[in-house]
mmCIF file of C-alpha atoms in Angstrom:
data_model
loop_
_atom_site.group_PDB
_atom_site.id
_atom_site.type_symbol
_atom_site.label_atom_id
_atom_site.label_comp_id
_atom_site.label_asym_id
_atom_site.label_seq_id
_atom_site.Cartn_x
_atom_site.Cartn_y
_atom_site.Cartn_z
ATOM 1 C CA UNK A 13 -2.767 -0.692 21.406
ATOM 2 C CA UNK A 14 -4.270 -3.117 18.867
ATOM 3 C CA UNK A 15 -4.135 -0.536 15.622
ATOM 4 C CA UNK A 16 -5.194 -2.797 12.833
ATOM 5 C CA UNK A 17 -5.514 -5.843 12.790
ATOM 6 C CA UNK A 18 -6.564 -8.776 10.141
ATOM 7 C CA UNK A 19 -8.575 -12.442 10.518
ATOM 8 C CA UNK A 20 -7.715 -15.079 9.526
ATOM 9 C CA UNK A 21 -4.049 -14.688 8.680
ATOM 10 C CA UNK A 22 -3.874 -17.470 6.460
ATOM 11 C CA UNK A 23 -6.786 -19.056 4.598
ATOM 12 C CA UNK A 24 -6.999 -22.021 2.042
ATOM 13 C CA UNK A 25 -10.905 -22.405 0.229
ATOM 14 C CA UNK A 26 -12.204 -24.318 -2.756
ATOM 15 C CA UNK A 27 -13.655 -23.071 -6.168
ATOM 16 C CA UNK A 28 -16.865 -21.465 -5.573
ATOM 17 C CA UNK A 29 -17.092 -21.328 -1.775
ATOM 18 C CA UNK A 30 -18.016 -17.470 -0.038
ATOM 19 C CA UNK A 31 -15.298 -16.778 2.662
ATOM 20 C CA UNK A 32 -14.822 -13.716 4.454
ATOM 21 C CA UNK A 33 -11.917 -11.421 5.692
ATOM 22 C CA UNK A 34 -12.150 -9.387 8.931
ATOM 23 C CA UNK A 35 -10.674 -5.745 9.350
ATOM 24 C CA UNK A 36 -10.653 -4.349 12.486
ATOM 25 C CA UNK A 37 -8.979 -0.830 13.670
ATOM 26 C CA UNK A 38 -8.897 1.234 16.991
ATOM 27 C CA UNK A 39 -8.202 4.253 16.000
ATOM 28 C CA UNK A 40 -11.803 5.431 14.644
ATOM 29 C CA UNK A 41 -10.380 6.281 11.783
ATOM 30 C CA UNK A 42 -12.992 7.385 9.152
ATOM 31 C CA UNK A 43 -11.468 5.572 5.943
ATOM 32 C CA UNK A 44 -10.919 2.001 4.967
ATOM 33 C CA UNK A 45 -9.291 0.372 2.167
ATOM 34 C CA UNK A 46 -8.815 -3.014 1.251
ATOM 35 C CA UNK A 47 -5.799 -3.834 -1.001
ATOM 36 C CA UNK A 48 -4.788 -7.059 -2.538
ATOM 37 C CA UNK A 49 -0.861 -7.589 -3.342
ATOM 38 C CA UNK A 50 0.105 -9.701 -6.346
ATOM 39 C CA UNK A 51 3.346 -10.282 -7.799
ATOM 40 C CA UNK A 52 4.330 -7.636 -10.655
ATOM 41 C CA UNK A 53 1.229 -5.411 -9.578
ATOM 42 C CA UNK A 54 1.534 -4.414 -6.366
ATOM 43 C CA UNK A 55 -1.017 -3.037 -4.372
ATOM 44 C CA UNK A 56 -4.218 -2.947 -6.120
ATOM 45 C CA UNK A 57 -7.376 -1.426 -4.340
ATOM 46 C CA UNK A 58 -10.279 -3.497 -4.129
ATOM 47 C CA UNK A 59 -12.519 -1.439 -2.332
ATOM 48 C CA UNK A 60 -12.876 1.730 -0.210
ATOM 49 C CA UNK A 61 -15.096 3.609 2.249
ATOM 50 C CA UNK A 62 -15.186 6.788 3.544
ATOM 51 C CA UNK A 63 -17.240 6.151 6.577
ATOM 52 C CA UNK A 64 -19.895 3.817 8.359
ATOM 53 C CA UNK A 65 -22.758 2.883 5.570
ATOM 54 C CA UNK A 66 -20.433 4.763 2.666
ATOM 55 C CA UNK A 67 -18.942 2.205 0.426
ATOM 56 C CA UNK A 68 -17.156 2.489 -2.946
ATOM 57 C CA UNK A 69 -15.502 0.590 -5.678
ATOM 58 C CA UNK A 70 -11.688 0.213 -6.550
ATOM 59 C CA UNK A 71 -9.743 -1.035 -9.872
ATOM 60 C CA UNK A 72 -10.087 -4.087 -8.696
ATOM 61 C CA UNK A 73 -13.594 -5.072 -7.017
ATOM 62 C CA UNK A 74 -15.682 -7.760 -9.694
ATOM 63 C CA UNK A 75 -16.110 -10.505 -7.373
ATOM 64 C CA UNK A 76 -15.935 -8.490 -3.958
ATOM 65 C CA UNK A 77 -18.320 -7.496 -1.842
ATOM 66 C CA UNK A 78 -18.293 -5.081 1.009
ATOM 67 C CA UNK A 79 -19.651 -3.880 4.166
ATOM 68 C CA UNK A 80 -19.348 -1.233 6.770
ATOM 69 C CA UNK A 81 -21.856 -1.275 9.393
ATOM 70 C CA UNK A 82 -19.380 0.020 11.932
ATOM 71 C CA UNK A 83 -16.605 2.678 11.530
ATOM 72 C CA UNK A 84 -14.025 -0.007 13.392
ATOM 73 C CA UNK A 85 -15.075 -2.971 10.771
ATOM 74 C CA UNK A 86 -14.862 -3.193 7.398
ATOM 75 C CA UNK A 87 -15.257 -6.700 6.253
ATOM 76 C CA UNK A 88 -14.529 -8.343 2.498
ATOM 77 C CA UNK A 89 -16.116 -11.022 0.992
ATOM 78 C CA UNK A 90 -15.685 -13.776 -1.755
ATOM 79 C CA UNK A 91 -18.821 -14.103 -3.279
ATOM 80 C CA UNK A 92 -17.431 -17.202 -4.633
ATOM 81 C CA UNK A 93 -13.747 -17.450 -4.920
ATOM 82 C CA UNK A 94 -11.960 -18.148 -8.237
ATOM 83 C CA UNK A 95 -8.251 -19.291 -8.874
ATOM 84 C CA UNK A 96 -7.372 -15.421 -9.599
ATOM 85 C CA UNK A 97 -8.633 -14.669 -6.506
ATOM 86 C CA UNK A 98 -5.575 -16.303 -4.787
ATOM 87 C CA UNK A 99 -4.006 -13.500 -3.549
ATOM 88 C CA UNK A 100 -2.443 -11.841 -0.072
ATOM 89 C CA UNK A 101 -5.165 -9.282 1.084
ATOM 90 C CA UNK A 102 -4.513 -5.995 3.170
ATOM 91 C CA UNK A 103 -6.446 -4.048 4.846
ATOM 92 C CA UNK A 104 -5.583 -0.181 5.680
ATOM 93 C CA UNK A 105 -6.732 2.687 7.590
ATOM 94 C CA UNK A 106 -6.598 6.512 7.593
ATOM 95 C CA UNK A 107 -7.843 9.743 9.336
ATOM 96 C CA UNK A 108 -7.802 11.521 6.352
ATOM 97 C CA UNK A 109 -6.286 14.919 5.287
ATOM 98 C CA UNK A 110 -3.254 15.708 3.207
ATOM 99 C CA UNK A 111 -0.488 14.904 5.821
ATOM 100 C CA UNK A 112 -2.188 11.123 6.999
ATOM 101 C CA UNK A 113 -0.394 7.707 5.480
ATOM 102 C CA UNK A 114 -2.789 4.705 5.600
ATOM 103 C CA UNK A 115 -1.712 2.299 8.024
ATOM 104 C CA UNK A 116 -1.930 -1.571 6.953
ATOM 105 C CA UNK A 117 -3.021 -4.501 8.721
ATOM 106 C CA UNK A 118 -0.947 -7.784 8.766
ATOM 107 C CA UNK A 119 -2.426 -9.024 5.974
ATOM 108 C CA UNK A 120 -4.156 -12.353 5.252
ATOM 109 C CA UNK A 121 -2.815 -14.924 2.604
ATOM 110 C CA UNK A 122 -5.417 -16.636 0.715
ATOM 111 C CA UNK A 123 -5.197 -19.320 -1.195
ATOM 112 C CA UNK A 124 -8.024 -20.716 -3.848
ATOM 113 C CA UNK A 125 -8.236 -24.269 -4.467
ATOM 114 C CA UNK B 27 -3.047 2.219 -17.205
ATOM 115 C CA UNK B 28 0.059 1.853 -14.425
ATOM 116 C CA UNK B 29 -0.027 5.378 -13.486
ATOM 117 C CA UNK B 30 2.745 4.361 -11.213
ATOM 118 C CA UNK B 31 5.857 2.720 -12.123
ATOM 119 C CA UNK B 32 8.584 1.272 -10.348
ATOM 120 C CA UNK B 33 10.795 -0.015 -13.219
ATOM 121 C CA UNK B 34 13.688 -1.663 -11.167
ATOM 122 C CA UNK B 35 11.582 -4.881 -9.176
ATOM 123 C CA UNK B 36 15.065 -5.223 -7.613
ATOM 124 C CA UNK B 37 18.239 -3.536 -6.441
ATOM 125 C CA UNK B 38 21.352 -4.280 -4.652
ATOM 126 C CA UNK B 39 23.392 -2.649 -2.922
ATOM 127 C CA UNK B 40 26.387 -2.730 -0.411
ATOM 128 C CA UNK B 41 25.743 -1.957 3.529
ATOM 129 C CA UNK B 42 27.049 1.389 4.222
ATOM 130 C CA UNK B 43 26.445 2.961 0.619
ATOM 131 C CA UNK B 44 23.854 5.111 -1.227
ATOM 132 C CA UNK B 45 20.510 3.086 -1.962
ATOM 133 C CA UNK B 46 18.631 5.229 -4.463
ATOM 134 C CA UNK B 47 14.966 4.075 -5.658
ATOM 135 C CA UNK B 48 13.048 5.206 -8.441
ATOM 136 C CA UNK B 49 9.560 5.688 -9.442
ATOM 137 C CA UNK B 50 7.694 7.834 -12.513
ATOM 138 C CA UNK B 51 3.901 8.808 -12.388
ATOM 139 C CA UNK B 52 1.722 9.764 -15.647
ATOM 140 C CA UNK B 53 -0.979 11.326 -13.957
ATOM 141 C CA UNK B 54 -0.206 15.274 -13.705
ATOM 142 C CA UNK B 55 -2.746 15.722 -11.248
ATOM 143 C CA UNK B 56 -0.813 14.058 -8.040
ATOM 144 C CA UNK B 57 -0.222 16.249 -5.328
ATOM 145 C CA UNK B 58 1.146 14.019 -2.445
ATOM 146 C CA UNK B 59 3.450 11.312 -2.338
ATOM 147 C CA UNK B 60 4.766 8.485 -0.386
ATOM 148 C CA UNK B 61 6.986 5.554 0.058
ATOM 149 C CA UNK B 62 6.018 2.504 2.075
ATOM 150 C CA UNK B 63 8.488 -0.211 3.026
ATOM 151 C CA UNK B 64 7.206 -3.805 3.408
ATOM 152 C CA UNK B 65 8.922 -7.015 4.895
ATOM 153 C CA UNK B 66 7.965 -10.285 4.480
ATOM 154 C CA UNK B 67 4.455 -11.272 6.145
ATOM 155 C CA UNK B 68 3.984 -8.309 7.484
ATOM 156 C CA UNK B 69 1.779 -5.400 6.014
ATOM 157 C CA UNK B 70 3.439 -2.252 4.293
ATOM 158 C CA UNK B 71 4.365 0.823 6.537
ATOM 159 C CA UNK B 72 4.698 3.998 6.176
ATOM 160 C CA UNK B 73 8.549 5.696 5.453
ATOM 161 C CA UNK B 74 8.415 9.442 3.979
ATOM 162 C CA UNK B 75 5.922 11.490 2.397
ATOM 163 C CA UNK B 76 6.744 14.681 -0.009
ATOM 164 C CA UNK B 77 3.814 17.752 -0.584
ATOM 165 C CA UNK B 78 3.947 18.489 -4.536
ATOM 166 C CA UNK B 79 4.789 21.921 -3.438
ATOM 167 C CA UNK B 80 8.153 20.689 -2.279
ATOM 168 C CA UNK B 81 10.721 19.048 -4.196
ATOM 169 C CA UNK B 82 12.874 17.720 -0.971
ATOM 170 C CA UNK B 83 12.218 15.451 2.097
ATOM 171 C CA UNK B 84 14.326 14.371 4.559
ATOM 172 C CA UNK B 85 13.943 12.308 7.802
ATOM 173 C CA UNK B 86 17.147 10.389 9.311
ATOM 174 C CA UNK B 87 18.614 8.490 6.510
ATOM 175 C CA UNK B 88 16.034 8.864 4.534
ATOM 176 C CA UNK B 89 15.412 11.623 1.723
ATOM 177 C CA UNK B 90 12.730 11.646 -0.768
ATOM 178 C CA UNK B 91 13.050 13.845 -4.057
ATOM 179 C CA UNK B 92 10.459 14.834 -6.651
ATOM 180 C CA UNK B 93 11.043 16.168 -10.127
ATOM 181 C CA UNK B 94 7.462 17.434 -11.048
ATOM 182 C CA UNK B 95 8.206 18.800 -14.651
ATOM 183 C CA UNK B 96 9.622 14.603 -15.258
ATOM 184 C CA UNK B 97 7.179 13.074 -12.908
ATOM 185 C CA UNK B 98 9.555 11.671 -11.269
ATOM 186 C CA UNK B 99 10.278 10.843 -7.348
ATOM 187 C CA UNK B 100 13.755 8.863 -5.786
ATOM 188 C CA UNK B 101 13.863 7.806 -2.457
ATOM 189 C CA UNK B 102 17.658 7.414 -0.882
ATOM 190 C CA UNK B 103 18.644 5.972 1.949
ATOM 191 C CA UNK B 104 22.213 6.529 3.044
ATOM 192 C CA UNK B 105 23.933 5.286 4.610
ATOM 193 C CA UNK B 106 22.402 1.819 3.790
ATOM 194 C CA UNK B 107 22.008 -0.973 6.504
ATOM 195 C CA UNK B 108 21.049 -4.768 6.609
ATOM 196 C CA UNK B 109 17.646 -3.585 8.135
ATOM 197 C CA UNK B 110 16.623 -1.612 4.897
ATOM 198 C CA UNK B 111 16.463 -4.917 3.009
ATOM 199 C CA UNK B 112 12.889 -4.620 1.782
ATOM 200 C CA UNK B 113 10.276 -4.175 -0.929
ATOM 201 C CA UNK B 114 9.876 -0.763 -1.526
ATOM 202 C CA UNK B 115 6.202 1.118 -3.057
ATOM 203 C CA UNK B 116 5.866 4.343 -3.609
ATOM 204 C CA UNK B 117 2.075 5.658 -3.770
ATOM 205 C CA UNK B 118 0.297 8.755 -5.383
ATOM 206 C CA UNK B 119 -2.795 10.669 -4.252
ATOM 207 C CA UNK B 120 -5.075 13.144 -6.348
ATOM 208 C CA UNK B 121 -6.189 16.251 -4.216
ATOM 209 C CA UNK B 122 -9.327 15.891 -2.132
ATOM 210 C CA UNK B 123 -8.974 11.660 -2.568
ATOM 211 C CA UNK B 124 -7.215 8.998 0.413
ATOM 212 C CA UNK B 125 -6.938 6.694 -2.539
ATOM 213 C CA UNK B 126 -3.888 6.010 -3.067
ATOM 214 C CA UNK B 127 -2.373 4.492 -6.221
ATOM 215 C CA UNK B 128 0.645 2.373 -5.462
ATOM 216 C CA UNK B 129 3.640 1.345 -7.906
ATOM 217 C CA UNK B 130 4.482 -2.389 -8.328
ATOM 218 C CA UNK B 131 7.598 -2.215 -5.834
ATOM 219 C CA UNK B 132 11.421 -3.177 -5.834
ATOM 220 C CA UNK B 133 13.280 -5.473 -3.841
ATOM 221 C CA UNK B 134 16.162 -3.571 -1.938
ATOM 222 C CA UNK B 135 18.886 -6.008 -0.902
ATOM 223 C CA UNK B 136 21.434 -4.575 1.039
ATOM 224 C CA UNK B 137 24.862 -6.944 1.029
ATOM 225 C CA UNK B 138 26.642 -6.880 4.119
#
């Protein structure tokens, strides 16, 4: 079983270029995060959604765009990357309910040039 | 606003004894918690999870305890091994909401 998984793994962009992350789960699970990890703040949440179509913000989202035409994607995008942007990026998944933990991807490191 | 904070960003301790993490949460209005563990490269996963209603989780070596009235949770791990060298987050979640909000981490290095 695939679970979660995250493309590319490792990415290095310039100033002011669009790139794009891929999130894919198996598990038709209705929610998907995207997190990015940076050193003294942990996990920060970018962006959420609930379901296919249903889309919402996190602390962290100026700059980021999302999309979720299917409930097994959940693509981010760049709009054009900055410095700050560099970053390692995880994705996560969860049924929902009180008892479910997200489950993460592998992440993808990305580096801004 | 860190409404999640892991004050130690490292520990060590020595294979075979107590490891005890610590985390304190401002926001009163957490009802579930939980501790992910997260080696190098590879994406966080899950460990333990405590209910608000409880104040005690155990699974294997691992036991999670939450102090509501200091808003305060511990995760120990006894008897530690070489394999529990990790970063540690614990994460919070408001009722009704699969956000969670995630503390900054800390290191655990167990010394053989």
């Amino acid at each position: 079983d695939a679970g979660i998984t995250q493309s590319p793994r490792y990415k290095i962009t310039e100033t002011g270029r669009q790139v794009t992350l891929m999130c894919h789960q198996t598990w038709s699970h209705s929610y998907m995060f995207w997190y990015r990890q940076d050193l003294g703040h942990g996990l920060r949440l970018i962006y959420y959604s609930a379901a296919a179509d249903i889309t919402d913000k996190g602390e962290v989202s100026d700059g980021y765009v999302v999309s979720r035409s299917k409930t097994e994607n959940f693509p981010l995008t760049l709009e054009s990357a900055t410095r700050s942007q560099t970053s390692v990026y995880f994705c996560a998944s969860t049924k929902g309910g009180l008892a479910y933990e997200q489950y993460f991807g592998p992440g993808t490191r990305l580096t801004v040039t | 606003d860190q409404q999640v904070k892991q004050n130690s960003p490292s520990l060590s301790v020595q294979e075979g004894r107590i490891s005890i993490l610590n985390c304190d949460y401002t926001n009163s209005m957490f009802d579930y918690f939980l501790w992910y563990k997260k080696y190098p490269a590879e994406g966080p996963t899950f460990l333990i999870s405590i209910s608000s209603i409880k104040d005690k989780n155990e699974d294997g070596r691992f036991t999670v305890f939450l102090n509501k009235s200091a808003k305060h949770l511990s995760l120990h791990i006894v008897p530690s091994q070489p394999g529990d060298s990790a970063v540690y987050f614990c994460a919070a979640r408001r009722p009704g909401n699969e956000k969670l909000t995630f503390g900054t981490g800390t290191r655990l290095t167990i010394i053989p």
